[in-house]
Every structure is written in structure tokens, then in C-alpha cells.
Tab-separated table of C-alpha atoms in Angstrom:
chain	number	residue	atom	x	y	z
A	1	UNK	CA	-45.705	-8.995	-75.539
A	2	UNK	CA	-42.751	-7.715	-73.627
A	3	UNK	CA	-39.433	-6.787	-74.969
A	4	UNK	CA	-37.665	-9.591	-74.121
A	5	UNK	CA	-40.178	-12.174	-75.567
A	6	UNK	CA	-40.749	-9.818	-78.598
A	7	UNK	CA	-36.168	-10.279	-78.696
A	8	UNK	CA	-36.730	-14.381	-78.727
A	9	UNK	CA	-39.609	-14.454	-81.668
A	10	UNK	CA	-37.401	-12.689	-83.883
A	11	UNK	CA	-34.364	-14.331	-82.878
A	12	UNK	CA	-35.918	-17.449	-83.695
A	13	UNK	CA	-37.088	-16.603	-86.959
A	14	UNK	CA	-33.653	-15.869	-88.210
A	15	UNK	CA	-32.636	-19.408	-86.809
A	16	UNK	CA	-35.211	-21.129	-88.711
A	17	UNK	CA	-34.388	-18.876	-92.093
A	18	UNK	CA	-30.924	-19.856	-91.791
A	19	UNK	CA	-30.349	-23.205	-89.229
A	20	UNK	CA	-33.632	-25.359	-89.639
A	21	UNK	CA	-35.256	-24.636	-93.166
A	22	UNK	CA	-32.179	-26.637	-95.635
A	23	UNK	CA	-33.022	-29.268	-93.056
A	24	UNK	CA	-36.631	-29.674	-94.362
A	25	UNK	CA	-38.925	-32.457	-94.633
A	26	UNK	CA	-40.873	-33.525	-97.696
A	27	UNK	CA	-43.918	-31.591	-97.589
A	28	UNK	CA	-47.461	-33.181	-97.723
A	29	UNK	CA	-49.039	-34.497	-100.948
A	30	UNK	CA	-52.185	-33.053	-99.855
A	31	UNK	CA	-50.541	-29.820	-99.872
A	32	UNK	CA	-50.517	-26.886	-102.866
A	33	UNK	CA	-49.434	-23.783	-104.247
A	34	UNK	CA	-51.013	-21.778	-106.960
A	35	UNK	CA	-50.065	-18.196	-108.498
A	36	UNK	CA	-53.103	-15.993	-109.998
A	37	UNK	CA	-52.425	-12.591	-111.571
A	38	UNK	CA	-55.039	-9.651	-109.611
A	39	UNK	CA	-54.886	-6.252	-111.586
A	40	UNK	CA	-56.160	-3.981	-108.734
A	41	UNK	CA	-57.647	-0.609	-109.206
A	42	UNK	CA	-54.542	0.847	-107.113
A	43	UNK	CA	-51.789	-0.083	-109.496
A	44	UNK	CA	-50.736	1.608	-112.343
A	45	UNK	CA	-51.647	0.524	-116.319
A	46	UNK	CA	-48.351	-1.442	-116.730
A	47	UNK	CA	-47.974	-3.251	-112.930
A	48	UNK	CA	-48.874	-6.565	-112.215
A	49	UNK	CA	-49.528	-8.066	-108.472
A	50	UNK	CA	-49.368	-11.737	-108.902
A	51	UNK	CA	-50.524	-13.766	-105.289
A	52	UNK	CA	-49.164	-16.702	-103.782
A	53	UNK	CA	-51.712	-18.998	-102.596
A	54	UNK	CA	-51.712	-22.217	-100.550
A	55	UNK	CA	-53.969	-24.788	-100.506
A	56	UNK	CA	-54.848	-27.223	-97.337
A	57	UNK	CA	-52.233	-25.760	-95.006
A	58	UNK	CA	-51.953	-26.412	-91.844
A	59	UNK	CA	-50.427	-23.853	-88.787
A	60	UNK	CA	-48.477	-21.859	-90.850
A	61	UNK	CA	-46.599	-19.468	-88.547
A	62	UNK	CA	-43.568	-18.573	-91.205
A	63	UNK	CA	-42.621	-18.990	-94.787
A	64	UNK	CA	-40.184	-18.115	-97.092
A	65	UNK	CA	-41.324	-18.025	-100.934
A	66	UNK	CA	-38.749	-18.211	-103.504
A	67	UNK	CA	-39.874	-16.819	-107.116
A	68	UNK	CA	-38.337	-16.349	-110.735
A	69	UNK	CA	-39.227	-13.965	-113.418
A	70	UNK	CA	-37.442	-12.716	-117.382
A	71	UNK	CA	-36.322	-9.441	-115.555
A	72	UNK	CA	-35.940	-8.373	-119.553
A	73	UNK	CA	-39.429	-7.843	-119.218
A	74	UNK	CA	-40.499	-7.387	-115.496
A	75	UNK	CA	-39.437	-5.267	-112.955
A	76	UNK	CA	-39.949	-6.620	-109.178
A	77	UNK	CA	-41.166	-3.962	-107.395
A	78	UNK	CA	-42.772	-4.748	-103.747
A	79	UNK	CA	-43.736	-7.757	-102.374
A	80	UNK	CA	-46.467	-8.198	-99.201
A	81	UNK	CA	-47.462	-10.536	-96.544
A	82	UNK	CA	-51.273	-12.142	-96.883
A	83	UNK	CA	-52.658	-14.119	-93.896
A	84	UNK	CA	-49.505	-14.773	-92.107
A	85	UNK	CA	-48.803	-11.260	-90.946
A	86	UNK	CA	-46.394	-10.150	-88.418
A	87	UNK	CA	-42.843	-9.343	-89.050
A	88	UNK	CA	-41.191	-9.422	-92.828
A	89	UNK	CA	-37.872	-9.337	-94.122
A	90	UNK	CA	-36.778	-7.082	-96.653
A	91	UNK	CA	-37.751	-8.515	-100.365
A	92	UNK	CA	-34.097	-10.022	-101.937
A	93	UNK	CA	-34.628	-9.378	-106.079
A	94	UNK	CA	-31.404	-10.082	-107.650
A	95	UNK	CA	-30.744	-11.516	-111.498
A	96	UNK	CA	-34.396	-12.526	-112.220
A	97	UNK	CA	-35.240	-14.318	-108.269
A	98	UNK	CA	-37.120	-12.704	-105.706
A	99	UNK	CA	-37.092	-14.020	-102.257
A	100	UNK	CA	-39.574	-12.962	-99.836
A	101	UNK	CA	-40.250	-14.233	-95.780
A	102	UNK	CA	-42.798	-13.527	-93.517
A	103	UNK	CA	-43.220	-15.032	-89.513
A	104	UNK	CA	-46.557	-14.276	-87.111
A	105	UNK	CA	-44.918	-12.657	-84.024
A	106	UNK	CA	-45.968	-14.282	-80.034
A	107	UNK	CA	-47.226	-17.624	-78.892
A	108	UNK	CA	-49.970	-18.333	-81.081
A	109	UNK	CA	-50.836	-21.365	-84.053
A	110	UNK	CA	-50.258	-20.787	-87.606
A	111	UNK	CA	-52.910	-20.553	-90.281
A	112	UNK	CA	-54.565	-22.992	-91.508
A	113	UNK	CA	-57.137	-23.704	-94.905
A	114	UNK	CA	-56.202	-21.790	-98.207
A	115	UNK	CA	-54.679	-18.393	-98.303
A	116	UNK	CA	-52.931	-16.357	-99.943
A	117	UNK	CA	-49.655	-16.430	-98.384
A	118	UNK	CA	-48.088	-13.123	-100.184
A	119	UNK	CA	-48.395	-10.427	-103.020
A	120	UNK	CA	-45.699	-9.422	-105.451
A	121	UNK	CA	-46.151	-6.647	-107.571
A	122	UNK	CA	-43.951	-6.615	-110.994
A	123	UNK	CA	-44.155	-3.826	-113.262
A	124	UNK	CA	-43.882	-4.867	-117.274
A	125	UNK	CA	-40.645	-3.090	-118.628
A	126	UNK	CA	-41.068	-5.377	-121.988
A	127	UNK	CA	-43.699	-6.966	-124.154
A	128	UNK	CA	-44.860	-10.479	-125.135
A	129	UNK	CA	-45.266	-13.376	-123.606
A	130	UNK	CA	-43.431	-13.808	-119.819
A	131	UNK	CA	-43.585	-15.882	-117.178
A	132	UNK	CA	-43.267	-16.254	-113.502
A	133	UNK	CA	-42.360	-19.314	-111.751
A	134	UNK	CA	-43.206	-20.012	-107.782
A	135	UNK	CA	-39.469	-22.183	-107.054
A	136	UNK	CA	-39.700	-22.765	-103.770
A	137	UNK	CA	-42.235	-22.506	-100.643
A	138	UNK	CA	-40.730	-23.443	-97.442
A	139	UNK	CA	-42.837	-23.440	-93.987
A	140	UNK	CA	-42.738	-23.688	-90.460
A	141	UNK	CA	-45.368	-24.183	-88.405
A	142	UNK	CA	-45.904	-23.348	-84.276
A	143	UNK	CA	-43.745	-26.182	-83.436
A	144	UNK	CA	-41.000	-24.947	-85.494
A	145	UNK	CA	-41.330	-27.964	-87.682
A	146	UNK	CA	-40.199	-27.133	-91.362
A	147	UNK	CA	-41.472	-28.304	-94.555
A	148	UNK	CA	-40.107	-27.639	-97.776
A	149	UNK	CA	-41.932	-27.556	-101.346
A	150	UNK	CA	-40.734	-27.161	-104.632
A	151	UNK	CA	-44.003	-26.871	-106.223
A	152	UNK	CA	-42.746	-25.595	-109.888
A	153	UNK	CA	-45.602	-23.603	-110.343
A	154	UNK	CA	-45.743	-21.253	-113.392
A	155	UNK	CA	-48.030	-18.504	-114.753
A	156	UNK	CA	-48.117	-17.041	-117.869
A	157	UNK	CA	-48.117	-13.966	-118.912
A	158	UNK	CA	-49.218	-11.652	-122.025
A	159	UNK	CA	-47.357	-8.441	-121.634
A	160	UNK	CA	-48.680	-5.704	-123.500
A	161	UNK	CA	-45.799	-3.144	-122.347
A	162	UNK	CA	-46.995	0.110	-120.644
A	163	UNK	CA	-49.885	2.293	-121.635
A	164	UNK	CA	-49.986	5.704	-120.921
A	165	UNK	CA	-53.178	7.569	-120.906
A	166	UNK	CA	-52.125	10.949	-122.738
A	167	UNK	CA	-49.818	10.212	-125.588
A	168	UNK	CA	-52.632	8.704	-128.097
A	169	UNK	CA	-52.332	11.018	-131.300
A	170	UNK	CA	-48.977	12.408	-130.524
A	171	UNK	CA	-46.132	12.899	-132.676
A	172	UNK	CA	-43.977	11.183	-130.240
A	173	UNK	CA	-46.541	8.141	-128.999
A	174	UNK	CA	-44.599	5.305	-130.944
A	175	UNK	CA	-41.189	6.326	-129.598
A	176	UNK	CA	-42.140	6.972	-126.101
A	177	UNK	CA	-43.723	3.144	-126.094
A	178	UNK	CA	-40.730	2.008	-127.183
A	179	UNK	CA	-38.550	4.218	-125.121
A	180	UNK	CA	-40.792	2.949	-122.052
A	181	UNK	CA	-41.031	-0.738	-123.307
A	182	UNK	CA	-37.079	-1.136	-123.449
A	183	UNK	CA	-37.015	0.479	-119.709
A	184	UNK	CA	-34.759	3.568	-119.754
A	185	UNK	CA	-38.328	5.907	-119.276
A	186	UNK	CA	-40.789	5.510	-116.971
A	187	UNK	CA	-44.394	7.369	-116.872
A	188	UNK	CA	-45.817	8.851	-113.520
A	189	UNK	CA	-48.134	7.167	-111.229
A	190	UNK	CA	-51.442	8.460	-112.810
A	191	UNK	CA	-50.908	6.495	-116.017
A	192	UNK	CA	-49.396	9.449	-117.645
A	193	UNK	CA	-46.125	10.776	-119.680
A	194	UNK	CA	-46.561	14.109	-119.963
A	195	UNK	CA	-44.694	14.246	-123.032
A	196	UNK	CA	-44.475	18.205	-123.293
A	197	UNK	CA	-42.998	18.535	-119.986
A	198	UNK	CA	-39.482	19.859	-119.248
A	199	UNK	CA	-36.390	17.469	-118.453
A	200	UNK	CA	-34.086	18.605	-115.967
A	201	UNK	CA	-30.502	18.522	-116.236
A	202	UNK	CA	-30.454	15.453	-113.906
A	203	UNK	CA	-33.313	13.585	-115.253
A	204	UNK	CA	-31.726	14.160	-118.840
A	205	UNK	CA	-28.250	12.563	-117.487
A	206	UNK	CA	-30.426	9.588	-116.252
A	207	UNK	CA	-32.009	9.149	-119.490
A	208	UNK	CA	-29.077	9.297	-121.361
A	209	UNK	CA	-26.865	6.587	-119.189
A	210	UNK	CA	-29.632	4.175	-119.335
A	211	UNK	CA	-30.319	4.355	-123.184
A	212	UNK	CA	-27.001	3.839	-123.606
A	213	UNK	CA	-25.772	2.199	-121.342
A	214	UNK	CA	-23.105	3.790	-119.955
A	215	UNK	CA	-20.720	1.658	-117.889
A	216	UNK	CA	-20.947	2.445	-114.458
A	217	UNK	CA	-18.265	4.249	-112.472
A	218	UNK	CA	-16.340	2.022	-110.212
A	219	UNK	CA	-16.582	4.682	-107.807
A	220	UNK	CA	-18.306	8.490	-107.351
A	221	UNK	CA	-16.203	11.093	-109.888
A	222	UNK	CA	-18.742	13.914	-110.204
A	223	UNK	CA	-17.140	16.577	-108.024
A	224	UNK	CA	-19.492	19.056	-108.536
A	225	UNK	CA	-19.013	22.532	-106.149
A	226	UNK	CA	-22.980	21.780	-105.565
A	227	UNK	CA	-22.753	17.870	-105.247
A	228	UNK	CA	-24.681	17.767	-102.386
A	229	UNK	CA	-27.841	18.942	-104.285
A	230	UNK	CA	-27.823	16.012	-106.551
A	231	UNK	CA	-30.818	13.458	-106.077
A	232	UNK	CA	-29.652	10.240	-104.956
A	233	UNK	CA	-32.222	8.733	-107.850
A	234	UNK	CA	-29.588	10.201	-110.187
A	235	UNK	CA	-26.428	10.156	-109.120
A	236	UNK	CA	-25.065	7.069	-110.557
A	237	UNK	CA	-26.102	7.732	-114.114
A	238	UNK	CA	-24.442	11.110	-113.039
A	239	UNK	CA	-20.918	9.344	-112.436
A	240	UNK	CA	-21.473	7.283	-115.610
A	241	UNK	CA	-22.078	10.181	-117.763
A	242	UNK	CA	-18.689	12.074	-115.823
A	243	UNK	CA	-16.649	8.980	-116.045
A	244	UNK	CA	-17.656	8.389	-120.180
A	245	UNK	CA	-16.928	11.823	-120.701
A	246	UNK	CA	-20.137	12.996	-121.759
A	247	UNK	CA	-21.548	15.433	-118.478
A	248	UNK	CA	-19.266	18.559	-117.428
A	249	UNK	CA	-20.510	21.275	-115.559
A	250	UNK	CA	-20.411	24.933	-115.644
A	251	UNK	CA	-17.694	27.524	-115.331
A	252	UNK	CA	-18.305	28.143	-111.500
A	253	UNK	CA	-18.207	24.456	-111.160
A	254	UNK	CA	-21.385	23.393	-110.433
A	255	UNK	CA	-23.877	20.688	-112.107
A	256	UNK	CA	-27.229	22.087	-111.133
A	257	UNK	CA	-28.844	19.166	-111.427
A	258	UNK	CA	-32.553	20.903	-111.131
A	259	UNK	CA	-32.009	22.967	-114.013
A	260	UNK	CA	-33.872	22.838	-117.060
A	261	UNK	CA	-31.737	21.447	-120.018
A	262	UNK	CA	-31.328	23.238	-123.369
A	263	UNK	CA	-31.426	21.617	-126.612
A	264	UNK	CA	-27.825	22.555	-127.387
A	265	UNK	CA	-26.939	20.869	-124.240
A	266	UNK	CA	-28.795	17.818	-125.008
A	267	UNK	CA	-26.800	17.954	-128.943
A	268	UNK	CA	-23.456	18.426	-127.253
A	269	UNK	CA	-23.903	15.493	-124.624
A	270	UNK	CA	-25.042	13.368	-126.929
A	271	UNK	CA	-22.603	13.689	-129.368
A	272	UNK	CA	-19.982	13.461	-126.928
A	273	UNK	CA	-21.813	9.916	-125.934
A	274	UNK	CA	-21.228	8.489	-129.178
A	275	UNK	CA	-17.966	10.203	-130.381
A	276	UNK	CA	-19.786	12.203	-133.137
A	277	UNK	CA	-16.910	14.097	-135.237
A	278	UNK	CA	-17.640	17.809	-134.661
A	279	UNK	CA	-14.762	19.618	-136.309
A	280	UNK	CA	-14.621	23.314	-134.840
A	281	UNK	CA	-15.826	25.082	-138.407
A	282	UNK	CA	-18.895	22.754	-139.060
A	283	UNK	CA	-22.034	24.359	-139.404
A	284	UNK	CA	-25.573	23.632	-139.570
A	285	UNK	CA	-28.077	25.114	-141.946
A	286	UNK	CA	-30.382	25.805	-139.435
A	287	UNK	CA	-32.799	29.162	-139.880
A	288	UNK	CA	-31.732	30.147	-136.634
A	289	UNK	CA	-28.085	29.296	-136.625
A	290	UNK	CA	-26.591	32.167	-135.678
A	291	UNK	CA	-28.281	31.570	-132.164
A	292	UNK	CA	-26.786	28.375	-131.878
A	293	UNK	CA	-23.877	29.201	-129.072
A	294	UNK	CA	-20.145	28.713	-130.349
A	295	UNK	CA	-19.561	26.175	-127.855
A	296	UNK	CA	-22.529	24.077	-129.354
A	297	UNK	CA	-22.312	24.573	-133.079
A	298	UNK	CA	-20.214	21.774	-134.301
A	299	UNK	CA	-21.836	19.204	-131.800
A	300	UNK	CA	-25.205	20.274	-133.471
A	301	UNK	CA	-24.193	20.188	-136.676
A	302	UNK	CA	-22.545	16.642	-136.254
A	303	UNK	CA	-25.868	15.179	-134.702
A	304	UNK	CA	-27.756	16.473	-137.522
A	305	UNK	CA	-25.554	14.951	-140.020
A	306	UNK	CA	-25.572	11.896	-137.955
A	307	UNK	CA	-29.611	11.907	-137.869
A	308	UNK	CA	-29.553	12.124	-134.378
A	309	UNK	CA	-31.063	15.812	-134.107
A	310	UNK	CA	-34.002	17.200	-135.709
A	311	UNK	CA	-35.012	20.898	-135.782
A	312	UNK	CA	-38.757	22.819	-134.918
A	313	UNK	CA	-40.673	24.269	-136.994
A	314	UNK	CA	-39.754	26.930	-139.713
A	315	UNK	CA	-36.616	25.294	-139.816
A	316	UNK	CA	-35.291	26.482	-136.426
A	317	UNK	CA	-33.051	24.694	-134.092
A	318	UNK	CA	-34.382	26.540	-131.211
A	319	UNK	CA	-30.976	26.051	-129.272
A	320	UNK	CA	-31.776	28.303	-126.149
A	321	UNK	CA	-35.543	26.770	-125.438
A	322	UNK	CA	-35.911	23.535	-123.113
A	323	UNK	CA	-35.900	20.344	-124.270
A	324	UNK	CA	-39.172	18.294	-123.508
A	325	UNK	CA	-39.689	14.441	-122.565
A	326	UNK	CA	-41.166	13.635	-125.646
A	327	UNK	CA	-38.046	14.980	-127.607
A	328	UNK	CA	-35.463	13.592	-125.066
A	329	UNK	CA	-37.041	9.955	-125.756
A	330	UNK	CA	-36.666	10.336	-129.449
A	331	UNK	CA	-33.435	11.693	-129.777
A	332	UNK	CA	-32.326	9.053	-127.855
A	333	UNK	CA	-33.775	6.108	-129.302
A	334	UNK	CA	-31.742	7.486	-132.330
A	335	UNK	CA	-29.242	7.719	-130.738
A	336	UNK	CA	-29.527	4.239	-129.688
A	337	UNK	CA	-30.138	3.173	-132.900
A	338	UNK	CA	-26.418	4.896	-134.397
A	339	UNK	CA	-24.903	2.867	-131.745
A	340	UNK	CA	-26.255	0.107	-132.214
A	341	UNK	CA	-25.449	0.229	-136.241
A	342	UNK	CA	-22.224	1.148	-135.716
């Protein structure tokens, strides 16, 4: 196909998106939709791909599929086209709808029989039961003739919340489900947490805003001398933390955002996040307290009063060493928890 005609198809596909499709005809009785849940091998333990499917279509050259889900408990993450392939738009997900389209390219006729007419994958951020409900299905066919259906489809779902593959006998395994189940941690694609690995300043500052939900900035405010370094994965929860008071950087200015975070760090930011008292004489009774830096001291002592911060073994606070995943997630959830009391 040339240029030009390639310029028309797609032209016309926007017209019938937004010109022809609220002008729709009642769609056939003989006509249906159905939604099945497919765990393939490819997707991780806690990701669902749920397919559309149509039943006695005729020439489908377009669609548009209109779904909604409890985003309290699912995620939307992609979305795919099935038999009609050609050119997609974007996936819209926005306050628990996703909206997905899909239009074969050149002069040629629309499929016809049962197909699946598109994958979504969702990825289970909560537990219980869930659904997902197929709203609206709207077609056009080679003739640009549109059809609209408002099937009401549902299928149920039993969300067991996300699994991950090496936490099973850990001290942390009951807080990092939880931490993952109420969505502010996320494992890596392997099925793994990787509990004993080291947080980064960045990552922690992530963790933090989402746990406790930080307000977001109305506008950037992190003016860091090495701003430009900052992942773009991390630097609204970055602006949050700046704007709430609870993220400075260092002396030369600078966040250094791939830096691995210390536990006095971690104690002074989250105090700071939930307005712990630290008068400047407060001590804690830690073995290794005189290690603690002055800057930190009262913040540490505060969030161990407050239950917030635990110490290592022998009694030591350990203020210098990095802080690890599995302790991030549980200092945070309490944390959370002193918020939430309060």
C-alpha cells in the first residue's frame, strides 16, 4: 500500500472512532461476547491476561472494546489486538475503565466466525474476590457500517494477591505480602523479591511516597545540583517527598538518587514523614549508639519510641550499613500503621 492510501485508512479510522460509532445500530441477536481468564507461562505469578472473544461475527475490520475493573485490586497493564490486527491505538486506563481499539489496515473484508478480538493483561495489586466487566463492544465492518453492543459481560475473579518465589520462611514474608498486596512494592519479573537486596536512595523515596501517600506536588520542586540523574520512574514521589518536607539532599546539593540509603537516613525521613517529636538531646539505648551520627540521633530515637524502628542483632542499630527491601517494607507498613492510628 502506498503512502497516500496507507494516509486515508488511518484517517478513516479516526472518523469512525469519533464521527460514525455514537451513531450505531443495534447489533445482531445472533451476535456475542465472552471474557475467559488465560494464565500464560510468560506472565508473572500475580498477572492476569483476560481475552475478549466474539462469537458469530461477521467482517470485522475495527472495534473498540470498552472494559471496567476494582482498580483497588487490579492494575491494567497492556492490552493487545487478536485476529483483527493492523493498526492500534494507545490503551486509555483511567479510574477503573480501559478502552482499547484496533482497525485492519488496506482494502480487504473483516473477520468473520469466533475470535478473540483482544488481550488485556491486569496485574492483582489486592486480594479477594474482583471482577471485570466487558461494557461496551462497538464494530465496524468493510463497509464502514457500525454496530454497537453493550453485552454486560462479567468475569469473576479470585485474587490471591502476588506470590513471590523466594520469601517463604523469611522473617519479613508476611509484611512484604502485605506491603505488595496494598501496591506501594512490586517484585521483579522472575517472580522474585529479593528481600536482602539494597534500596537506593530513589527507590526508598518511591517507597516511602506511596505508603504514605504523600500528596503530590502541583509542580517539580526538587532542585537538585544533579537533577538530571534522577529516573523519571521516581521523580514524582521525589517532588512529593521535597514538597512534604521529608527528602533534602546533601551539603554540595545533590540528591544522588543511585545511592545506597543508610538506615539513619531511612529513621530521619521517616520521622520527618509523620512529624515524630525528636527533641535535640533524645537518645536511644542502642549498643552501638555512639555511631549513630548527631544529625540522626533524635530522629532514631523518636522512631524507636514510636515503634517505627527496630534494631539488628546484639542490640545494634547499625546506623552506617544499608538498608535492605525487606526492612524498608516493614518499617513502612509501621509506619503506615502510626498514621493510620493517629
Amino acid at each position: 500500500m502506498n503512502n497516500s492510501k496507507r494516509f486515508v485508512m488511518l484517517g478513516l479510522f479516526a472518523l469512525w472512532i469519533t464521527v460514525l460509532l455514537p451513531a450505531y445500530a443495534a447489533a445482531e441477536q445472533q451476535q456475542a461476547f465472552r471474557l475467559a481468564a488465560d494464565k500464560n507461562g510468560s506472565l508473572s505469578a500475580h498477572e492476569i491476561k483476560i481475552d475478549v472473544r466474539g462469537e458469530s461475527l461477521q467482517d470485522v475490520y475495527a472495534y473498540e472494546v470498552k472494559l471496567s475493573y476494582d482498580p483497588a485490586k487490579l492494575r491494567f497493564k497492556s492490552a493487545s489486538s487478536g485476529a483483527v490486527a493492523g493498526f492500534s491505538i494507545k490503551p486509555q486506563a483511567e479510574d477503573g475503565q480501559v478502552v482499547f481499539a484496533s482497525t485492519k489496515t488496506g482494502q480487504k473484508k473483516g473477520e468473520s466466525g469466533s475470535f478473540i478480538l483482544c488481550s488485556l493483561v491486569f496485574e492483582a495489586v489486592g486480594t479477594g474476590n474482583s471482577e471485570v466487566k466487558l461494557t461496551s463492544v462497538k464494530l465496524v465492518d468493510s463497509a464502514l457500517k457500525a454496530l454497537e453492543n453493550k453485552p454486560s459481560v462479567k468475569l469473576g475473579l479470585e485474587l490471591a494477591g502476588p506470590v513471590f518465589k523466594d520469601i517463604q520462611g523469611h522473617w519479613a514474608e508476611a509484611a512484604v505480602i502485605r506491603a505488595a498486596q496494598s501496591g506501594f512494592v512490586k517484585g521483579y519479573s522472575d517472580g522474585t523479591f529479593r528481600p536482602e537486596a539494597q534500596v537506593t536512595r530513589a527507590e526508598f523515596a518511591v517507597m516511602l511516597a506511596r505508603a504514605l501517600e504523600l500528596p503530590a506536588a502541583a509542580e517539580s520542586v526538587s532542585a537538585f545540583a544533579d537533577s538530571g540523574s534522577i529516573p523519571v520512574w521516581a521523580q514524582e514521589s521525589i517532588d512529593a517527598a521535597v514538597q512534604a518536607g521529608v527528602l533534602k539532599g546533601y551539603d554540595d546539593g545533590t540528591f544522588q538518587p543511585e545511592r545506597l540509603i543508610t538506615r539513619s537516613e531511612v529513621a530521619v525521613m521517616v520521622a520527618r514523614a509523620l512529624g515524630l517529636a525528636a527533641e535535640a538531646n533524645d537518645q536511644s539505648s542502642f549498643a552501638d549508639r555512639l555511631a549513630i551520627p548527631a544529625w540522626a540521633e533524635p530522629s532514631v530515637a523518636a522512631a524507636v519510641e514510636a515503634g517505627i524502628v527496630k534494631g539488628r542483632g546484639g542490640n545494634r542499630f547499625a546506623p552506617d550499613a544499608n538498608t535492605t527491601r525487606a526492612e524498608a517494607v516493614t518499617l513502612l507498613l509501621a509506619a503506615a500503621d502510626s498514621r493510620n492510628a493517629k
